[in-house]
Amino acid sequence: MIYGLGGASISIRKKNFCIIAHIDHGKSTLADRFIQKAKIISDRDFKSQMLDSMEIERERGITIKSQAVTITYKSNDGDIYELNFVDTPGHVDFSYEVSRAISSCEGALLLIDASQGIQAQTVSNFYMAFEHDLEIIPVINKIDLPNANIDFVKKQIKNDLGLNEEIAILISAKNGIGIDDLLEAICKYVPSPKGSIKDPLRALIFDSHYDSYRGVVVHFRIFEGQIKTGDKIKLMHTNSEYVIEEIGVFKILLERKDRLEAGDVGYFIAGIKNISDVKIGDTVTLCDCPALFPLEGFKEVKPVVFSSVYPVDANQYDDLLKAMDRLKLNDASLIFEKDSSAALGHGFKCGFLGLLHLEVIQERIEREFDLNVILTSPSVRYKIISKKGESYFIESPEQFPGNEAIESVLEPYIRANIIVPTEFLGNIMSVCLLKRGVQTNLIYLDTKRVELIYKMPLSEILFDFYDKIKSVSRGYASFDYELLDYEYTDLVRLDILVNGDRVDALSQLVFKDSARTKAIGICKKLKDEIARQQFKIAIQGAIGSNVIARETISPVRKDVTAKCYGGDITRKRKLLEKQKEGKKRMKMVGNVEIPQSAFLAVLKSNDN
């Protein structure tokens, strides 16, 4: 791109890169320093975690949504660069966000904490960037910390990642140390875009968000060709056509442009009303001069954790429906459909990318829409092969057909990657063994650290796996995983009966060998939460017709013999027998009300 300034022409070079790292290694803080350096926002309007727009992101100190920004930088040799960068999430649940950002760039800054070194998600993100053939610049952050070990981290960069440790840039994003050196390295090492503006338009959609007044704002990267306002475009995957109303770039706020060309990262608005009409990874081309084939890498996002959401107050169902629709507009990875439960009423069955994604959605519902909700116990998608030879998927206990109709059941497995100091190796192996993990590899990275690779069921890491490995390693273990294929399992449906009636909201799909332990835990919690009645209440855990756990809530007793002062013992026996018959009749017609706190105690527990 060439601009004329006072008779002289200045060429502006483009560089596209993303910032990737393990969680809490300083990505958002580095993005803040870039924004301040470019002065694209005034000091008065600046705030920490500038790109984390959601309140929950700021509170937790995590990035949930990738954010793109365009800044201008004048290098030491006088050249002017247009730097397009994407700040990505670090948590494993949002690795799909990272992959989308990587696919739109030529380079990546791999941030490594000088005090913690290379961790599991660092390795995972490195390989993701390596597979996309990105130029990777290692960046050692937090060098100002007292326990920073720069030489040790450089050895890790060389031995663990195979990168040149000599080009690693030393920075402190918090204090602004080394930011100029890093910007110079970006200009030097990150390749410029290769596409030609003369070729037919091919642009990759890597994100989108919803604007209440303008509709869907699509985030895209142009690889070939050019686009301007008024152009008629086609989305190649959905085959839908739109007219461009506005295009521009991200300067924190949206900055309108007349034209964008190959190498640019920006946005367009085209009157798209529903965010589900835009598929992430789709290719944009022009209707008048379409591209022959789309860009590679289109992949549908697939949820891995399923849970149903119900309002605590049944009268708030319509409000919950509006809340889910609003969340879907800004989170294309959330899927939901209507659901109902005899115990909890009407709600929605939802699919999430992971447990953190589930927690984020729950908090947003409660905060942004002021609704109290209950989530059923998280489950994964199982594959059922019936005795007729048919195969299908289920996501909830209600869909489980019963063992008599099933030939076999398959569950999703993961490849778990754990990096831990050698002194905690035995503790970590014990936890993985309890979670049905099978060790596939053990690699000593150096004298102090070991990398463990396990194959284990996805369902086993849903509740407390991450907390347990952090606990037994005193916080030093790092964990990352990727989905593998389905494998055979021995699955049963655990039902909870209260006073003989099944409570469908408490049913769970569990591995047969751990069913009794889970059933005992649930029954004990319910016994503590359900109020005593005037009759005895049985709380049972059952697989089919077989009861495998039981707790009994004793009745509230009235002393019916108190009015007897002496006399024949048969009088007292007669009164006690009469009371016994009355309680039996009461139990047959009495309803046990299960409080919301009982559901919360069971469904939010990590012990069952």
PDB file of N, CA and C in Angstrom, residues 224-284:
ATOM      1  N   GLU A 224      -6.222 -12.886  -0.908  1.00  0.00           N
ATOM      2  CA  GLU A 224      -6.037 -12.513  -2.320  1.00  0.00           C
ATOM      3  C   GLU A 224      -7.150 -11.551  -2.727  1.00  0.00           C
ATOM      4  N   GLY A 225      -6.831 -10.655  -3.668  1.00  0.00           N
ATOM      5  CA  GLY A 225      -7.842  -9.749  -4.194  1.00  0.00           C
ATOM      6  C   GLY A 225      -8.055  -8.522  -3.324  1.00  0.00           C
ATOM      7  N   GLN A 226      -9.161  -7.822  -3.566  1.00  0.00           N
ATOM      8  CA  GLN A 226      -9.505  -6.623  -2.825  1.00  0.00           C
ATOM      9  C   GLN A 226     -11.017  -6.507  -2.727  1.00  0.00           C
ATOM     10  N   ILE A 227     -11.474  -5.647  -1.812  1.00  0.00           N
ATOM     11  CA  ILE A 227     -12.908  -5.492  -1.565  1.00  0.00           C
ATOM     12  C   ILE A 227     -13.183  -4.039  -1.204  1.00  0.00           C
ATOM     13  N   LYS A 228     -14.354  -3.550  -1.619  1.00  0.00           N
ATOM     14  CA  LYS A 228     -14.727  -2.168  -1.302  1.00  0.00           C
ATOM     15  C   LYS A 228     -16.218  -2.113  -0.996  1.00  0.00           C
ATOM     16  N   THR A 229     -16.647  -0.990  -0.448  1.00  0.00           N
ATOM     17  CA  THR A 229     -18.059  -0.793  -0.110  1.00  0.00           C
ATOM     18  C   THR A 229     -18.918  -0.880  -1.374  1.00  0.00           C
ATOM     19  N   GLY A 230     -20.037  -1.597  -1.283  1.00  0.00           N
ATOM     20  CA  GLY A 230     -20.944  -1.762  -2.417  1.00  0.00           C
ATOM     21  C   GLY A 230     -20.733  -3.040  -3.194  1.00  0.00           C
ATOM     22  N   ASP A 231     -19.607  -3.762  -2.942  1.00  0.00           N
ATOM     23  CA  ASP A 231     -19.356  -5.026  -3.634  1.00  0.00           C
ATOM     24  C   ASP A 231     -20.371  -6.083  -3.200  1.00  0.00           C
ATOM     25  N   LYS A 232     -20.763  -6.922  -4.142  1.00  0.00           N
ATOM     26  CA  LYS A 232     -21.648  -8.043  -3.843  1.00  0.00           C
ATOM     27  C   LYS A 232     -20.779  -9.276  -3.584  1.00  0.00           C
ATOM     28  N   ILE A 233     -20.894  -9.846  -2.389  1.00  0.00           N
ATOM     29  CA  ILE A 233     -20.031 -10.953  -1.996  1.00  0.00           C
ATOM     30  C   ILE A 233     -20.828 -12.246  -1.833  1.00  0.00           C
ATOM     31  N   LYS A 234     -20.095 -13.348  -1.833  1.00  0.00           N
ATOM     32  CA  LYS A 234     -20.702 -14.665  -1.595  1.00  0.00           C
ATOM     33  C   LYS A 234     -19.869 -15.405  -0.552  1.00  0.00           C
ATOM     34  N   LEU A 235     -20.555 -16.015   0.421  1.00  0.00           N
ATOM     35  CA  LEU A 235     -19.898 -16.885   1.383  1.00  0.00           C
ATOM     36  C   LEU A 235     -19.906 -18.290   0.787  1.00  0.00           C
ATOM     37  N   MET A 236     -18.735 -18.835   0.506  1.00  0.00           N
ATOM     38  CA  MET A 236     -18.630 -20.032  -0.324  1.00  0.00           C
ATOM     39  C   MET A 236     -19.174 -21.285   0.352  1.00  0.00           C
ATOM     40  N   HIS A 237     -19.122 -21.370   1.679  1.00  0.00           N
ATOM     41  CA  HIS A 237     -19.612 -22.573   2.360  1.00  0.00           C
ATOM     42  C   HIS A 237     -21.136 -22.598   2.423  1.00  0.00           C
ATOM     43  N   THR A 238     -21.748 -21.470   2.774  1.00  0.00           N
ATOM     44  CA  THR A 238     -23.219 -21.420   2.886  1.00  0.00           C
ATOM     45  C   THR A 238     -23.876 -21.031   1.568  1.00  0.00           C
ATOM     46  N   ASN A 239     -23.068 -20.528   0.598  1.00  0.00           N
ATOM     47  CA  ASN A 239     -23.559 -20.122  -0.717  1.00  0.00           C
ATOM     48  C   ASN A 239     -24.544 -18.952  -0.632  1.00  0.00           C
ATOM     49  N   SER A 240     -24.445 -18.149   0.418  1.00  0.00           N
ATOM     50  CA  SER A 240     -25.337 -17.002   0.568  1.00  0.00           C
ATOM     51  C   SER A 240     -24.648 -15.738   0.066  1.00  0.00           C
ATOM     52  N   GLU A 241     -25.457 -14.781  -0.411  1.00  0.00           N
ATOM     53  CA  GLU A 241     -24.923 -13.568  -1.030  1.00  0.00           C
ATOM     54  C   GLU A 241     -25.388 -12.329  -0.263  1.00  0.00           C
ATOM     55  N   TYR A 242     -24.488 -11.334  -0.171  1.00  0.00           N
ATOM     56  CA  TYR A 242     -24.784 -10.093   0.538  1.00  0.00           C
ATOM     57  C   TYR A 242     -24.103  -8.929  -0.186  1.00  0.00           C
ATOM     58  N   VAL A 243     -24.529  -7.717   0.157  1.00  0.00           N
ATOM     59  CA  VAL A 243     -23.904  -6.504  -0.381  1.00  0.00           C
ATOM     60  C   VAL A 243     -23.178  -5.801   0.757  1.00  0.00           C
ATOM     61  N   ILE A 244     -21.912  -5.444   0.540  1.00  0.00           N
ATOM     62  CA  ILE A 244     -21.097  -4.809   1.567  1.00  0.00           C
ATOM     63  C   ILE A 244     -21.614  -3.396   1.847  1.00  0.00           C
ATOM     64  N   GLU A 245     -21.971  -3.148   3.100  1.00  0.00           N
ATOM     65  CA  GLU A 245     -22.423  -1.817   3.519  1.00  0.00           C
ATOM     66  C   GLU A 245     -21.274  -0.989   4.089  1.00  0.00           C
ATOM     67  N   GLU A 246     -20.339  -1.665   4.761  1.00  0.00           N
ATOM     68  CA  GLU A 246     -19.215  -0.954   5.374  1.00  0.00           C
ATOM     69  C   GLU A 246     -18.053  -1.912   5.564  1.00  0.00           C
ATOM     70  N   ILE A 247     -16.846  -1.422   5.331  1.00  0.00           N
ATOM     71  CA  ILE A 247     -15.632  -2.187   5.628  1.00  0.00           C
ATOM     72  C   ILE A 247     -14.694  -1.288   6.420  1.00  0.00           C
ATOM     73  N   GLY A 248     -13.753  -1.924   7.131  1.00  0.00           N
ATOM     74  CA  GLY A 248     -12.808  -1.133   7.906  1.00  0.00           C
ATOM     75  C   GLY A 248     -11.829  -2.011   8.666  1.00  0.00           C
ATOM     76  N   VAL A 249     -11.066  -1.393   9.563  1.00  0.00           N
ATOM     77  CA  VAL A 249     -10.059  -2.091  10.358  1.00  0.00           C
ATOM     78  C   VAL A 249     -10.342  -1.864  11.842  1.00  0.00           C
ATOM     79  N   PHE A 250      -9.660  -2.650  12.680  1.00  0.00           N
ATOM     80  CA  PHE A 250      -9.856  -2.571  14.125  1.00  0.00           C
ATOM     81  C   PHE A 250      -8.798  -1.650  14.738  1.00  0.00           C
ATOM     82  N   LYS A 251      -9.227  -0.533  15.260  1.00  0.00           N
ATOM     83  CA  LYS A 251      -8.345   0.364  16.030  1.00  0.00           C
ATOM     84  C   LYS A 251      -8.974   0.514  17.425  1.00  0.00           C
ATOM     85  N   ILE A 252      -9.172  -0.626  18.098  1.00  0.00           N
ATOM     86  CA  ILE A 252      -9.996  -0.759  19.297  1.00  0.00           C
ATOM     87  C   ILE A 252     -11.450  -0.551  18.910  1.00  0.00           C
ATOM     88  N   LEU A 253     -11.781   0.671  18.465  1.00  0.00           N
ATOM     89  CA  LEU A 253     -13.088   0.905  17.854  1.00  0.00           C
ATOM     90  C   LEU A 253     -12.968   0.561  16.366  1.00  0.00           C
ATOM     91  N   LEU A 254     -14.095   0.485  15.686  1.00  0.00           N
ATOM     92  CA  LEU A 254     -14.088   0.172  14.255  1.00  0.00           C
ATOM     93  C   LEU A 254     -13.766   1.439  13.466  1.00  0.00           C
ATOM     94  N   GLU A 255     -12.747   1.368  12.608  1.00  0.00           N
ATOM     95  CA  GLU A 255     -12.361   2.518  11.785  1.00  0.00           C
ATOM     96  C   GLU A 255     -12.687   2.226  10.326  1.00  0.00           C
ATOM     97  N   ARG A 256     -13.571   3.030   9.778  1.00  0.00           N
ATOM     98  CA  ARG A 256     -14.086   2.782   8.424  1.00  0.00           C
ATOM     99  C   ARG A 256     -13.004   3.049   7.367  1.00  0.00           C
ATOM    100  N   LYS A 257     -12.989   2.212   6.319  1.00  0.00           N
ATOM    101  CA  LYS A 257     -12.096   2.374   5.176  1.00  0.00           C
ATOM    102  C   LYS A 257     -12.905   2.252   3.889  1.00  0.00           C
ATOM    103  N   ASP A 258     -12.371   2.831   2.814  1.00  0.00           N
ATOM    104  CA  ASP A 258     -13.050   2.716   1.516  1.00  0.00           C
ATOM    105  C   ASP A 258     -12.759   1.379   0.851  1.00  0.00           C
ATOM    106  N   ARG A 259     -11.561   0.842   1.132  1.00  0.00           N
ATOM    107  CA  ARG A 259     -11.142  -0.363   0.414  1.00  0.00           C
ATOM    108  C   ARG A 259     -10.161  -1.137   1.287  1.00  0.00           C
ATOM    109  N   LEU A 260     -10.203  -2.461   1.199  1.00  0.00           N
ATOM    110  CA  LEU A 260      -9.214  -3.333   1.826  1.00  0.00           C
ATOM    111  C   LEU A 260      -8.684  -4.276   0.760  1.00  0.00           C
ATOM    112  N   GLU A 261      -7.430  -4.703   0.913  1.00  0.00           N
ATOM    113  CA  GLU A 261      -6.808  -5.531  -0.119  1.00  0.00           C
ATOM    114  C   GLU A 261      -6.016  -6.662   0.510  1.00  0.00           C
ATOM    115  N   ALA A 262      -5.395  -7.491  -0.334  1.00  0.00           N
ATOM    116  CA  ALA A 262      -4.663  -8.669   0.117  1.00  0.00           C
ATOM    117  C   ALA A 262      -3.678  -8.317   1.216  1.00  0.00           C
ATOM    118  N   GLY A 263      -3.734  -9.089   2.327  1.00  0.00           N
ATOM    119  CA  GLY A 263      -2.869  -8.852   3.467  1.00  0.00           C
ATOM    120  C   GLY A 263      -3.548  -8.110   4.604  1.00  0.00           C
ATOM    121  N   ASP A 264      -4.669  -7.444   4.315  1.00  0.00           N
ATOM    122  CA  ASP A 264      -5.362  -6.671   5.345  1.00  0.00           C
ATOM    123  C   ASP A 264      -6.200  -7.579   6.243  1.00  0.00           C
ATOM    124  N   VAL A 265      -6.308  -7.160   7.509  1.00  0.00           N
ATOM    125  CA  VAL A 265      -7.231  -7.783   8.463  1.00  0.00           C
ATOM    126  C   VAL A 265      -8.234  -6.712   8.863  1.00  0.00           C
ATOM    127  N   GLY A 266      -9.512  -7.032   8.780  1.00  0.00           N
ATOM    128  CA  GLY A 266     -10.515  -6.021   9.084  1.00  0.00           C
ATOM    129  C   GLY A 266     -11.881  -6.620   9.313  1.00  0.00           C
ATOM    130  N   TYR A 267     -12.908  -5.814   9.058  1.00  0.00           N
ATOM    131  CA  TYR A 267     -14.287  -6.253   9.282  1.00  0.00           C
ATOM    132  C   TYR A 267     -15.145  -5.802   8.109  1.00  0.00           C
ATOM    133  N   PHE A 268     -16.290  -6.442   7.964  1.00  0.00           N
ATOM    134  CA  PHE A 268     -17.303  -5.921   7.049  1.00  0.00           C
ATOM    135  C   PHE A 268     -18.686  -6.110   7.653  1.00  0.00           C
ATOM    136  N   ILE A 269     -19.581  -5.203   7.267  1.00  0.00           N
ATOM    137  CA  ILE A 269     -20.988  -5.251   7.677  1.00  0.00           C
ATOM    138  C   ILE A 269     -21.806  -5.344   6.408  1.00  0.00           C
ATOM    139  N   ALA A 270     -22.700  -6.328   6.347  1.00  0.00           N
ATOM    140  CA  ALA A 270     -23.438  -6.567   5.104  1.00  0.00           C
ATOM    141  C   ALA A 270     -24.914  -6.882   5.372  1.00  0.00           C
ATOM    142  N   GLY A 271     -25.453  -6.348   6.445  1.00  0.00           N
ATOM    143  CA  GLY A 271     -26.880  -6.559   6.726  1.00  0.00           C
ATOM    144  C   GLY A 271     -27.224  -7.982   7.119  1.00  0.00           C
ATOM    145  N   ILE A 272     -26.260  -8.704   7.678  1.00  0.00           N
ATOM    146  CA  ILE A 272     -26.523 -10.078   8.123  1.00  0.00           C
ATOM    147  C   ILE A 272     -27.168 -10.006   9.506  1.00  0.00           C
ATOM    148  N   LYS A 273     -28.361 -10.560   9.649  1.00  0.00           N
ATOM    149  CA  LYS A 273     -29.141 -10.400  10.879  1.00  0.00           C
ATOM    150  C   LYS A 273     -28.879 -11.490  11.919  1.00  0.00           C
ATOM    151  N   ASN A 274     -28.453 -12.660  11.479  1.00  0.00           N
ATOM    152  CA  ASN A 274     -28.281 -13.783  12.404  1.00  0.00           C
ATOM    153  C   ASN A 274     -26.841 -14.271  12.354  1.00  0.00           C
ATOM    154  N   ILE A 275     -26.192 -14.342  13.519  1.00  0.00           N
ATOM    155  CA  ILE A 275     -24.777 -14.724  13.545  1.00  0.00           C
ATOM    156  C   ILE A 275     -24.563 -16.178  13.123  1.00  0.00           C
ATOM    157  N   SER A 276     -25.597 -17.010  13.238  1.00  0.00           N
ATOM    158  CA  SER A 276     -25.472 -18.412  12.822  1.00  0.00           C
ATOM    159  C   SER A 276     -25.402 -18.542  11.292  1.00  0.00           C
ATOM    160  N   ASP A 277     -25.728 -17.456  10.567  1.00  0.00           N
ATOM    161  CA  ASP A 277     -25.597 -17.475   9.111  1.00  0.00           C
ATOM    162  C   ASP A 277     -24.142 -17.349   8.674  1.00  0.00           C
ATOM    163  N   VAL A 278     -23.276 -16.938   9.599  1.00  0.00           N
ATOM    164  CA  VAL A 278     -21.846 -16.773   9.301  1.00  0.00           C
ATOM    165  C   VAL A 278     -21.081 -17.936   9.910  1.00  0.00           C
ATOM    166  N   LYS A 279     -20.432 -18.723   9.083  1.00  0.00           N
ATOM    167  CA  LYS A 279     -19.657 -19.865   9.551  1.00  0.00           C
ATOM    168  C   LYS A 279     -18.184 -19.481   9.690  1.00  0.00           C
ATOM    169  N   ILE A 280     -17.649 -19.684  10.890  1.00  0.00           N
ATOM    170  CA  ILE A 280     -16.240 -19.381  11.110  1.00  0.00           C
ATOM    171  C   ILE A 280     -15.389 -20.321  10.255  1.00  0.00           C
ATOM    172  N   GLY A 281     -14.422 -19.756   9.528  1.00  0.00           N
ATOM    173  CA  GLY A 281     -13.595 -20.547   8.628  1.00  0.00           C
ATOM    174  C   GLY A 281     -14.082 -20.526   7.192  1.00  0.00           C
ATOM    175  N   ASP A 282     -15.224 -19.865   6.942  1.00  0.00           N
ATOM    176  CA  ASP A 282     -15.770 -19.774   5.589  1.00  0.00           C
ATOM    177  C   ASP A 282     -14.921 -18.812   4.747  1.00  0.00           C
ATOM    178  N   THR A 283     -15.035 -18.938   3.434  1.00  0.00           N
ATOM    179  CA  THR A 283     -14.289 -18.100   2.503  1.00  0.00           C
ATOM    180  C   THR A 283     -15.221 -17.093   1.846  1.00  0.00           C
ATOM    181  N   VAL A 284     -14.805 -15.816   1.841  1.00  0.00           N
ATOM    182  CA  VAL A 284     -15.567 -14.744   1.192  1.00  0.00           C
ATOM    183  C   VAL A 284     -14.974 -14.499  -0.181  1.00  0.00           C
TER     184      VAL A 284
END
